[in-house]
């Protein structure tokens, strides 16, 4: 199952891949944090005198529960790494706390603030609307990812309401300093996270710009995803990709030998999935999803002829084009496991039928997020929250913008914006890296003008 900018699985790809790509530390099955969703500005490690800029450090240090961890220079402005003490359960503040990491790129107290959620770990990249607005930027690490977790984790406290409450606490703490316009943004799972924040705390932000944010309102109905794979690209490309995916399972013995060799080279194990054979099949199921998540129709001519390709040619091409390896090392508590836990519990996943593979599959029930999780992180699905968010966005959401990619599987199931100054755009011929800058010229001009208006510019 990609991660939405981790690998694909979600169950069909949310991360940029949560499993491990044979050639990369992350797989394509998670919704990606939208790879390429914004230019990344390298941070200097040179310390700067943040106190000299608007006296901002002194003001930060006066915020209750906030700790200034470090400050560096980024583009001539102070870039702070911070933590805020958060309750593990916002409904029971006395139940314990953890330190949630976030960063602040400070330009001016009077400039707008872009509040960015990546949906996973901490990111230092500069977001598209931050550049557009010349804004300050706050970037938050999702609860229970990486360092933002208590010493002992109760995975029941990892849910969208608790994270929305974390975001609310950070925004309210910083609004004591930044009494200006606040715009939320995020891509893929980060875009989803921003939508959930807006739903539960609609007074925090002046507007939200969410990129490639999936909306799995009905986890039992995956017809939109099925239709996407019947229509994306050209008939010739779809046929070639399906043939390669099928041939990988037809030649299971030869492919599994190579898969096991790759896994051994990287010291990967498959206790969570149960065996290398099960992990191999799981990876093959994600292959076409991952191709479209990170590739484009221009990659179609390179798809090999499934019948004529040698075993090595078939495996090598697949390894570089969507074959993510879902190993224990990437899917536990220290890796993408928290994402898959959220998918299993609330976010949902795409359970595709794979009719063209029916006679060559061995594990018909494997394609779901609990399959890649350790036993203590598995859980039952509760669809009430996604249905509630879907209804709220469509009827009561205000000043919300959704940007999707035409050829992105994660963009198939979209949020429907309300009539309250809310908008939806689709970037043509674009994958999971959709941006406002990739819209048609007219749509880009309109969208940028709307964002500036929301920011008071």
PDB file of N, CA and C in Angstrom, residues 127-205:
ATOM      1  N   UNK A 127       6.950  26.152   0.990  1.00  0.00           N
ATOM      2  CA  UNK A 127       5.723  25.823   0.273  1.00  0.00           C
ATOM      3  C   UNK A 127       5.412  26.844  -0.820  1.00  0.00           C
ATOM      4  N   UNK A 128       4.640  26.404  -1.801  1.00  0.00           N
ATOM      5  CA  UNK A 128       4.329  27.248  -2.953  1.00  0.00           C
ATOM      6  C   UNK A 128       3.671  28.559  -2.540  1.00  0.00           C
ATOM      7  N   UNK A 129       2.670  28.501  -1.662  1.00  0.00           N
ATOM      8  CA  UNK A 129       1.978  29.746  -1.323  1.00  0.00           C
ATOM      9  C   UNK A 129       2.809  30.613  -0.372  1.00  0.00           C
ATOM     10  N   UNK A 130       3.785  30.028   0.313  1.00  0.00           N
ATOM     11  CA  UNK A 130       4.711  30.835   1.117  1.00  0.00           C
ATOM     12  C   UNK A 130       5.499  31.761   0.209  1.00  0.00           C
ATOM     13  N   UNK A 131       5.992  31.208  -0.898  1.00  0.00           N
ATOM     14  CA  UNK A 131       6.730  32.005  -1.874  1.00  0.00           C
ATOM     15  C   UNK A 131       5.819  33.040  -2.518  1.00  0.00           C
ATOM     16  N   UNK A 132       4.620  32.631  -2.882  1.00  0.00           N
ATOM     17  CA  UNK A 132       3.669  33.534  -3.533  1.00  0.00           C
ATOM     18  C   UNK A 132       3.369  34.750  -2.663  1.00  0.00           C
ATOM     19  N   UNK A 133       3.236  34.541  -1.363  1.00  0.00           N
ATOM     20  CA  UNK A 133       2.795  35.599  -0.449  1.00  0.00           C
ATOM     21  C   UNK A 133       3.939  36.296   0.281  1.00  0.00           C
ATOM     22  N   UNK A 134       5.158  35.786   0.164  1.00  0.00           N
ATOM     23  CA  UNK A 134       6.254  36.329   0.959  1.00  0.00           C
ATOM     24  C   UNK A 134       5.972  36.167   2.436  1.00  0.00           C
ATOM     25  N   UNK A 135       5.439  35.006   2.795  1.00  0.00           N
ATOM     26  CA  UNK A 135       4.889  34.787   4.132  1.00  0.00           C
ATOM     27  C   UNK A 135       5.888  34.175   5.098  1.00  0.00           C
ATOM     28  N   UNK A 136       5.576  34.287   6.385  1.00  0.00           N
ATOM     29  CA  UNK A 136       6.196  33.440   7.394  1.00  0.00           C
ATOM     30  C   UNK A 136       5.694  32.018   7.157  1.00  0.00           C
ATOM     31  N   UNK A 137       6.423  31.025   7.638  1.00  0.00           N
ATOM     32  CA  UNK A 137       5.944  29.646   7.477  1.00  0.00           C
ATOM     33  C   UNK A 137       6.164  28.840   8.750  1.00  0.00           C
ATOM     34  N   UNK A 138       5.089  28.210   9.200  1.00  0.00           N
ATOM     35  CA  UNK A 138       5.124  27.268  10.314  1.00  0.00           C
ATOM     36  C   UNK A 138       4.919  25.877   9.734  1.00  0.00           C
ATOM     37  N   UNK A 139       5.798  24.927  10.041  1.00  0.00           N
ATOM     38  CA  UNK A 139       5.683  23.553   9.544  1.00  0.00           C
ATOM     39  C   UNK A 139       5.642  22.603  10.730  1.00  0.00           C
ATOM     40  N   UNK A 140       4.632  21.733  10.766  1.00  0.00           N
ATOM     41  CA  UNK A 140       4.381  20.909  11.943  1.00  0.00           C
ATOM     42  C   UNK A 140       4.591  19.429  11.640  1.00  0.00           C
ATOM     43  N   UNK A 141       5.284  18.748  12.541  1.00  0.00           N
ATOM     44  CA  UNK A 141       5.417  17.296  12.455  1.00  0.00           C
ATOM     45  C   UNK A 141       4.160  16.649  13.033  1.00  0.00           C
ATOM     46  N   UNK A 142       3.614  15.685  12.324  1.00  0.00           N
ATOM     47  CA  UNK A 142       2.390  15.018  12.771  1.00  0.00           C
ATOM     48  C   UNK A 142       2.644  14.228  14.046  1.00  0.00           C
ATOM     49  N   UNK A 143       1.667  14.253  14.939  1.00  0.00           N
ATOM     50  CA  UNK A 143       1.816  13.491  16.182  1.00  0.00           C
ATOM     51  C   UNK A 143       2.117  12.020  15.898  1.00  0.00           C
ATOM     52  N   UNK A 144       2.999  11.472  16.697  1.00  0.00           N
ATOM     53  CA  UNK A 144       3.383  10.063  16.700  1.00  0.00           C
ATOM     54  C   UNK A 144       4.204   9.639  15.486  1.00  0.00           C
ATOM     55  N   UNK A 145       4.719  10.636  14.745  1.00  0.00           N
ATOM     56  CA  UNK A 145       5.717  10.379  13.711  1.00  0.00           C
ATOM     57  C   UNK A 145       7.066  10.875  14.231  1.00  0.00           C
ATOM     58  N   UNK A 146       8.092  10.081  13.980  1.00  0.00           N
ATOM     59  CA  UNK A 146       9.462  10.448  14.345  1.00  0.00           C
ATOM     60  C   UNK A 146       9.563  10.839  15.821  1.00  0.00           C
ATOM     61  N   UNK A 147      10.041  12.059  16.099  1.00  0.00           N
ATOM     62  CA  UNK A 147      10.297  12.447  17.492  1.00  0.00           C
ATOM     63  C   UNK A 147       9.071  12.974  18.221  1.00  0.00           C
ATOM     64  N   UNK A 148       7.993  13.237  17.513  1.00  0.00           N
ATOM     65  CA  UNK A 148       6.807  13.839  18.138  1.00  0.00           C
ATOM     66  C   UNK A 148       5.883  12.769  18.715  1.00  0.00           C
ATOM     67  N   UNK A 149       6.353  12.143  19.790  1.00  0.00           N
ATOM     68  CA  UNK A 149       5.573  11.084  20.423  1.00  0.00           C
ATOM     69  C   UNK A 149       6.025  10.918  21.866  1.00  0.00           C
ATOM     70  N   UNK A 150       5.143  10.382  22.708  1.00  0.00           N
ATOM     71  CA  UNK A 150       5.542  10.107  24.091  1.00  0.00           C
ATOM     72  C   UNK A 150       6.420   8.865  24.153  1.00  0.00           C
ATOM     73  N   UNK A 151       7.024   8.639  25.305  1.00  0.00           N
ATOM     74  CA  UNK A 151       7.897   7.474  25.470  1.00  0.00           C
ATOM     75  C   UNK A 151       7.119   6.180  25.295  1.00  0.00           C
ATOM     76  N   UNK A 152       5.893   6.150  25.788  1.00  0.00           N
ATOM     77  CA  UNK A 152       5.012   4.993  25.629  1.00  0.00           C
ATOM     78  C   UNK A 152       3.816   5.438  24.797  1.00  0.00           C
ATOM     79  N   UNK A 153       3.590   4.765  23.669  1.00  0.00           N
ATOM     80  CA  UNK A 153       2.558   5.194  22.729  1.00  0.00           C
ATOM     81  C   UNK A 153       1.304   4.340  22.853  1.00  0.00           C
ATOM     82  N   UNK A 154       0.168   5.002  22.998  1.00  0.00           N
ATOM     83  CA  UNK A 154      -1.135   4.363  22.857  1.00  0.00           C
ATOM     84  C   UNK A 154      -1.641   4.761  21.479  1.00  0.00           C
ATOM     85  N   UNK A 155      -1.636   3.808  20.537  1.00  0.00           N
ATOM     86  CA  UNK A 155      -1.991   4.138  19.160  1.00  0.00           C
ATOM     87  C   UNK A 155      -3.437   4.590  19.021  1.00  0.00           C
ATOM     88  N   UNK A 156      -4.251   4.352  20.022  1.00  0.00           N
ATOM     89  CA  UNK A 156      -5.616   4.859  19.989  1.00  0.00           C
ATOM     90  C   UNK A 156      -5.680   6.375  20.023  1.00  0.00           C
ATOM     91  N   UNK A 157      -4.600   7.023  20.481  1.00  0.00           N
ATOM     92  CA  UNK A 157      -4.550   8.483  20.515  1.00  0.00           C
ATOM     93  C   UNK A 157      -4.053   9.080  19.204  1.00  0.00           C
ATOM     94  N   UNK A 158      -3.743   8.234  18.234  1.00  0.00           N
ATOM     95  CA  UNK A 158      -3.350   8.718  16.909  1.00  0.00           C
ATOM     96  C   UNK A 158      -4.596   8.764  16.041  1.00  0.00           C
ATOM     97  N   UNK A 159      -5.272   9.890  16.028  1.00  0.00           N
ATOM     98  CA  UNK A 159      -6.461  10.043  15.192  1.00  0.00           C
ATOM     99  C   UNK A 159      -6.562  11.477  14.704  1.00  0.00           C
ATOM    100  N   UNK A 160      -7.451  11.725  13.752  1.00  0.00           N
ATOM    101  CA  UNK A 160      -7.476  13.031  13.095  1.00  0.00           C
ATOM    102  C   UNK A 160      -7.923  14.137  14.042  1.00  0.00           C
ATOM    103  N   UNK A 161      -8.807  13.836  14.989  1.00  0.00           N
ATOM    104  CA  UNK A 161      -9.236  14.880  15.917  1.00  0.00           C
ATOM    105  C   UNK A 161      -8.105  15.288  16.848  1.00  0.00           C
ATOM    106  N   UNK A 162      -7.345  14.321  17.352  1.00  0.00           N
ATOM    107  CA  UNK A 162      -6.234  14.652  18.240  1.00  0.00           C
ATOM    108  C   UNK A 162      -5.191  15.501  17.509  1.00  0.00           C
ATOM    109  N   UNK A 163      -4.875  15.146  16.255  1.00  0.00           N
ATOM    110  CA  UNK A 163      -3.897  15.942  15.516  1.00  0.00           C
ATOM    111  C   UNK A 163      -4.445  17.329  15.216  1.00  0.00           C
ATOM    112  N   UNK A 164      -5.729  17.428  14.871  1.00  0.00           N
ATOM    113  CA  UNK A 164      -6.332  18.742  14.654  1.00  0.00           C
ATOM    114  C   UNK A 164      -6.224  19.588  15.917  1.00  0.00           C
ATOM    115  N   UNK A 165      -6.381  18.948  17.059  1.00  0.00           N
ATOM    116  CA  UNK A 165      -6.257  19.663  18.331  1.00  0.00           C
ATOM    117  C   UNK A 165      -4.818  20.090  18.590  1.00  0.00           C
ATOM    118  N   UNK A 166      -3.851  19.265  18.162  1.00  0.00           N
ATOM    119  CA  UNK A 166      -2.442  19.670  18.236  1.00  0.00           C
ATOM    120  C   UNK A 166      -2.215  20.931  17.403  1.00  0.00           C
ATOM    121  N   UNK A 167      -2.715  20.914  16.164  1.00  0.00           N
ATOM    122  CA  UNK A 167      -2.546  22.059  15.268  1.00  0.00           C
ATOM    123  C   UNK A 167      -3.191  23.302  15.876  1.00  0.00           C
ATOM    124  N   UNK A 168      -4.379  23.124  16.442  1.00  0.00           N
ATOM    125  CA  UNK A 168      -5.100  24.230  17.072  1.00  0.00           C
ATOM    126  C   UNK A 168      -4.257  24.854  18.184  1.00  0.00           C
ATOM    127  N   UNK A 169      -3.636  24.019  18.999  1.00  0.00           N
ATOM    128  CA  UNK A 169      -2.820  24.529  20.102  1.00  0.00           C
ATOM    129  C   UNK A 169      -1.632  25.335  19.590  1.00  0.00           C
ATOM    130  N   UNK A 170      -1.004  24.868  18.521  1.00  0.00           N
ATOM    131  CA  UNK A 170       0.145  25.580  17.957  1.00  0.00           C
ATOM    132  C   UNK A 170      -0.286  26.912  17.362  1.00  0.00           C
ATOM    133  N   UNK A 171      -1.376  26.894  16.600  1.00  0.00           N
ATOM    134  CA  UNK A 171      -1.862  28.138  15.991  1.00  0.00           C
ATOM    135  C   UNK A 171      -2.223  29.158  17.062  1.00  0.00           C
ATOM    136  N   UNK A 172      -2.960  28.725  18.070  1.00  0.00           N
ATOM    137  CA  UNK A 172      -3.360  29.660  19.120  1.00  0.00           C
ATOM    138  C   UNK A 172      -2.154  30.205  19.879  1.00  0.00           C
ATOM    139  N   UNK A 173      -1.152  29.373  20.101  1.00  0.00           N
ATOM    140  CA  UNK A 173       0.052  29.837  20.797  1.00  0.00           C
ATOM    141  C   UNK A 173       0.770  30.918  19.996  1.00  0.00           C
ATOM    142  N   UNK A 174       0.870  30.731  18.674  1.00  0.00           N
ATOM    143  CA  UNK A 174       1.608  31.681  17.849  1.00  0.00           C
ATOM    144  C   UNK A 174       0.786  32.902  17.467  1.00  0.00           C
ATOM    145  N   UNK A 175      -0.529  32.806  17.565  1.00  0.00           N
ATOM    146  CA  UNK A 175      -1.350  33.980  17.267  1.00  0.00           C
ATOM    147  C   UNK A 175      -1.153  35.086  18.299  1.00  0.00           C
ATOM    148  N   UNK A 176      -0.562  34.748  19.431  1.00  0.00           N
ATOM    149  CA  UNK A 176      -0.234  35.793  20.399  1.00  0.00           C
ATOM    150  C   UNK A 176       0.876  36.693  19.863  1.00  0.00           C
ATOM    151  N   UNK A 177       1.593  36.203  18.844  1.00  0.00           N
ATOM    152  CA  UNK A 177       2.667  36.972  18.211  1.00  0.00           C
ATOM    153  C   UNK A 177       2.241  37.470  16.834  1.00  0.00           C
ATOM    154  N   UNK A 178       1.674  36.574  16.039  1.00  0.00           N
ATOM    155  CA  UNK A 178       1.328  36.900  14.649  1.00  0.00           C
ATOM    156  C   UNK A 178      -0.168  37.193  14.539  1.00  0.00           C
ATOM    157  N   UNK A 179      -0.518  38.457  14.691  1.00  0.00           N
ATOM    158  CA  UNK A 179      -1.920  38.880  14.582  1.00  0.00           C
ATOM    159  C   UNK A 179      -2.163  39.326  13.148  1.00  0.00           C
ATOM    160  N   UNK A 180      -2.179  38.356  12.262  1.00  0.00           N
ATOM    161  CA  UNK A 180      -2.249  38.624  10.833  1.00  0.00           C
ATOM    162  C   UNK A 180      -3.065  37.522  10.176  1.00  0.00           C
ATOM    163  N   UNK A 181      -3.049  37.442   8.859  1.00  0.00           N
ATOM    164  CA  UNK A 181      -3.780  36.391   8.151  1.00  0.00           C
ATOM    165  C   UNK A 181      -3.020  35.066   8.247  1.00  0.00           C
ATOM    166  N   UNK A 182      -3.775  33.989   8.471  1.00  0.00           N
ATOM    167  CA  UNK A 182      -3.221  32.640   8.558  1.00  0.00           C
ATOM    168  C   UNK A 182      -3.847  31.781   7.467  1.00  0.00           C
ATOM    169  N   UNK A 183      -3.001  31.174   6.632  1.00  0.00           N
ATOM    170  CA  UNK A 183      -3.477  30.268   5.594  1.00  0.00           C
ATOM    171  C   UNK A 183      -2.869  28.892   5.812  1.00  0.00           C
ATOM    172  N   UNK A 184      -3.704  27.860   5.821  1.00  0.00           N
ATOM    173  CA  UNK A 184      -3.223  26.500   5.968  1.00  0.00           C
ATOM    174  C   UNK A 184      -2.931  25.878   4.620  1.00  0.00           C
ATOM    175  N   UNK A 185      -1.919  25.021   4.561  1.00  0.00           N
ATOM    176  CA  UNK A 185      -1.630  24.309   3.323  1.00  0.00           C
ATOM    177  C   UNK A 185      -0.979  22.971   3.635  1.00  0.00           C
ATOM    178  N   UNK A 186      -1.011  22.092   2.661  1.00  0.00           N
ATOM    179  CA  UNK A 186      -0.411  20.774   2.793  1.00  0.00           C
ATOM    180  C   UNK A 186      -0.706  19.990   1.540  1.00  0.00           C
ATOM    181  N   UNK A 187       0.083  18.951   1.291  1.00  0.00           N
ATOM    182  CA  UNK A 187      -0.091  18.140   0.096  1.00  0.00           C
ATOM    183  C   UNK A 187      -0.292  16.687   0.466  1.00  0.00           C
ATOM    184  N   UNK A 188      -1.168  16.008  -0.242  1.00  0.00           N
ATOM    185  CA  UNK A 188      -1.446  14.602  -0.031  1.00  0.00           C
ATOM    186  C   UNK A 188      -1.953  14.394   1.390  1.00  0.00           C
ATOM    187  N   UNK A 189      -1.272  13.561   2.182  1.00  0.00           N
ATOM    188  CA  UNK A 189      -1.727  13.373   3.558  1.00  0.00           C
ATOM    189  C   UNK A 189      -1.655  14.676   4.338  1.00  0.00           C
ATOM    190  N   UNK A 190      -0.696  15.524   3.997  1.00  0.00           N
ATOM    191  CA  UNK A 190      -0.631  16.832   4.637  1.00  0.00           C
ATOM    192  C   UNK A 190      -1.824  17.694   4.291  1.00  0.00           C
ATOM    193  N   UNK A 191      -2.305  17.589   3.048  1.00  0.00           N
ATOM    194  CA  UNK A 191      -3.514  18.316   2.669  1.00  0.00           C
ATOM    195  C   UNK A 191      -4.726  17.798   3.413  1.00  0.00           C
ATOM    196  N   UNK A 192      -4.810  16.483   3.560  1.00  0.00           N
ATOM    197  CA  UNK A 192      -5.893  15.889   4.342  1.00  0.00           C
ATOM    198  C   UNK A 192      -5.855  16.408   5.780  1.00  0.00           C
ATOM    199  N   UNK A 193      -4.654  16.407   6.362  1.00  0.00           N
ATOM    200  CA  UNK A 193      -4.492  16.861   7.741  1.00  0.00           C
ATOM    201  C   UNK A 193      -4.974  18.295   7.906  1.00  0.00           C
ATOM    202  N   UNK A 194      -4.679  19.134   6.910  1.00  0.00           N
ATOM    203  CA  UNK A 194      -5.111  20.528   6.979  1.00  0.00           C
ATOM    204  C   UNK A 194      -6.631  20.645   6.879  1.00  0.00           C
ATOM    205  N   UNK A 195      -7.239  19.801   6.064  1.00  0.00           N
ATOM    206  CA  UNK A 195      -8.703  19.800   5.951  1.00  0.00           C
ATOM    207  C   UNK A 195      -9.340  19.399   7.279  1.00  0.00           C
ATOM    208  N   UNK A 196      -8.780  18.391   7.930  1.00  0.00           N
ATOM    209  CA  UNK A 196      -9.336  17.945   9.214  1.00  0.00           C
ATOM    210  C   UNK A 196      -9.200  19.041  10.273  1.00  0.00           C
ATOM    211  N   UNK A 197      -8.079  19.735  10.259  1.00  0.00           N
ATOM    212  CA  UNK A 197      -7.889  20.864  11.175  1.00  0.00           C
ATOM    213  C   UNK A 197      -8.992  21.897  10.952  1.00  0.00           C
ATOM    214  N   UNK A 198      -9.238  22.225   9.692  1.00  0.00           N
ATOM    215  CA  UNK A 198     -10.256  23.222   9.366  1.00  0.00           C
ATOM    216  C   UNK A 198     -11.646  22.764   9.787  1.00  0.00           C
ATOM    217  N   UNK A 199     -11.913  21.469   9.627  1.00  0.00           N
ATOM    218  CA  UNK A 199     -13.237  20.977   9.981  1.00  0.00           C
ATOM    219  C   UNK A 199     -13.501  21.105  11.491  1.00  0.00           C
ATOM    220  N   UNK A 200     -12.515  20.731  12.312  1.00  0.00           N
ATOM    221  CA  UNK A 200     -12.732  20.710  13.756  1.00  0.00           C
ATOM    222  C   UNK A 200     -12.464  22.053  14.435  1.00  0.00           C
ATOM    223  N   UNK A 201     -11.643  22.907  13.796  1.00  0.00           N
ATOM    224  CA  UNK A 201     -11.334  24.221  14.370  1.00  0.00           C
ATOM    225  C   UNK A 201     -11.427  25.279  13.269  1.00  0.00           C
ATOM    226  N   UNK A 202     -12.631  25.528  12.753  1.00  0.00           N
ATOM    227  CA  UNK A 202     -12.786  26.426  11.602  1.00  0.00           C
ATOM    228  C   UNK A 202     -12.434  27.883  11.886  1.00  0.00           C
ATOM    229  N   UNK A 203     -12.248  28.248  13.134  1.00  0.00           N
ATOM    230  CA  UNK A 203     -11.887  29.623  13.447  1.00  0.00           C
ATOM    231  C   UNK A 203     -10.401  29.894  13.452  1.00  0.00           C
ATOM    232  N   UNK A 204      -9.578  28.861  13.300  1.00  0.00           N
ATOM    233  CA  UNK A 204      -8.121  29.041  13.395  1.00  0.00           C
ATOM    234  C   UNK A 204      -7.524  29.732  12.177  1.00  0.00           C
ATOM    235  N   UNK A 205      -7.957  29.333  10.992  1.00  0.00           N
ATOM    236  CA  UNK A 205      -7.315  29.747   9.750  1.00  0.00           C
ATOM    237  C   UNK A 205      -8.252  30.609   8.917  1.00  0.00           C
TER     238      UNK A 205
END
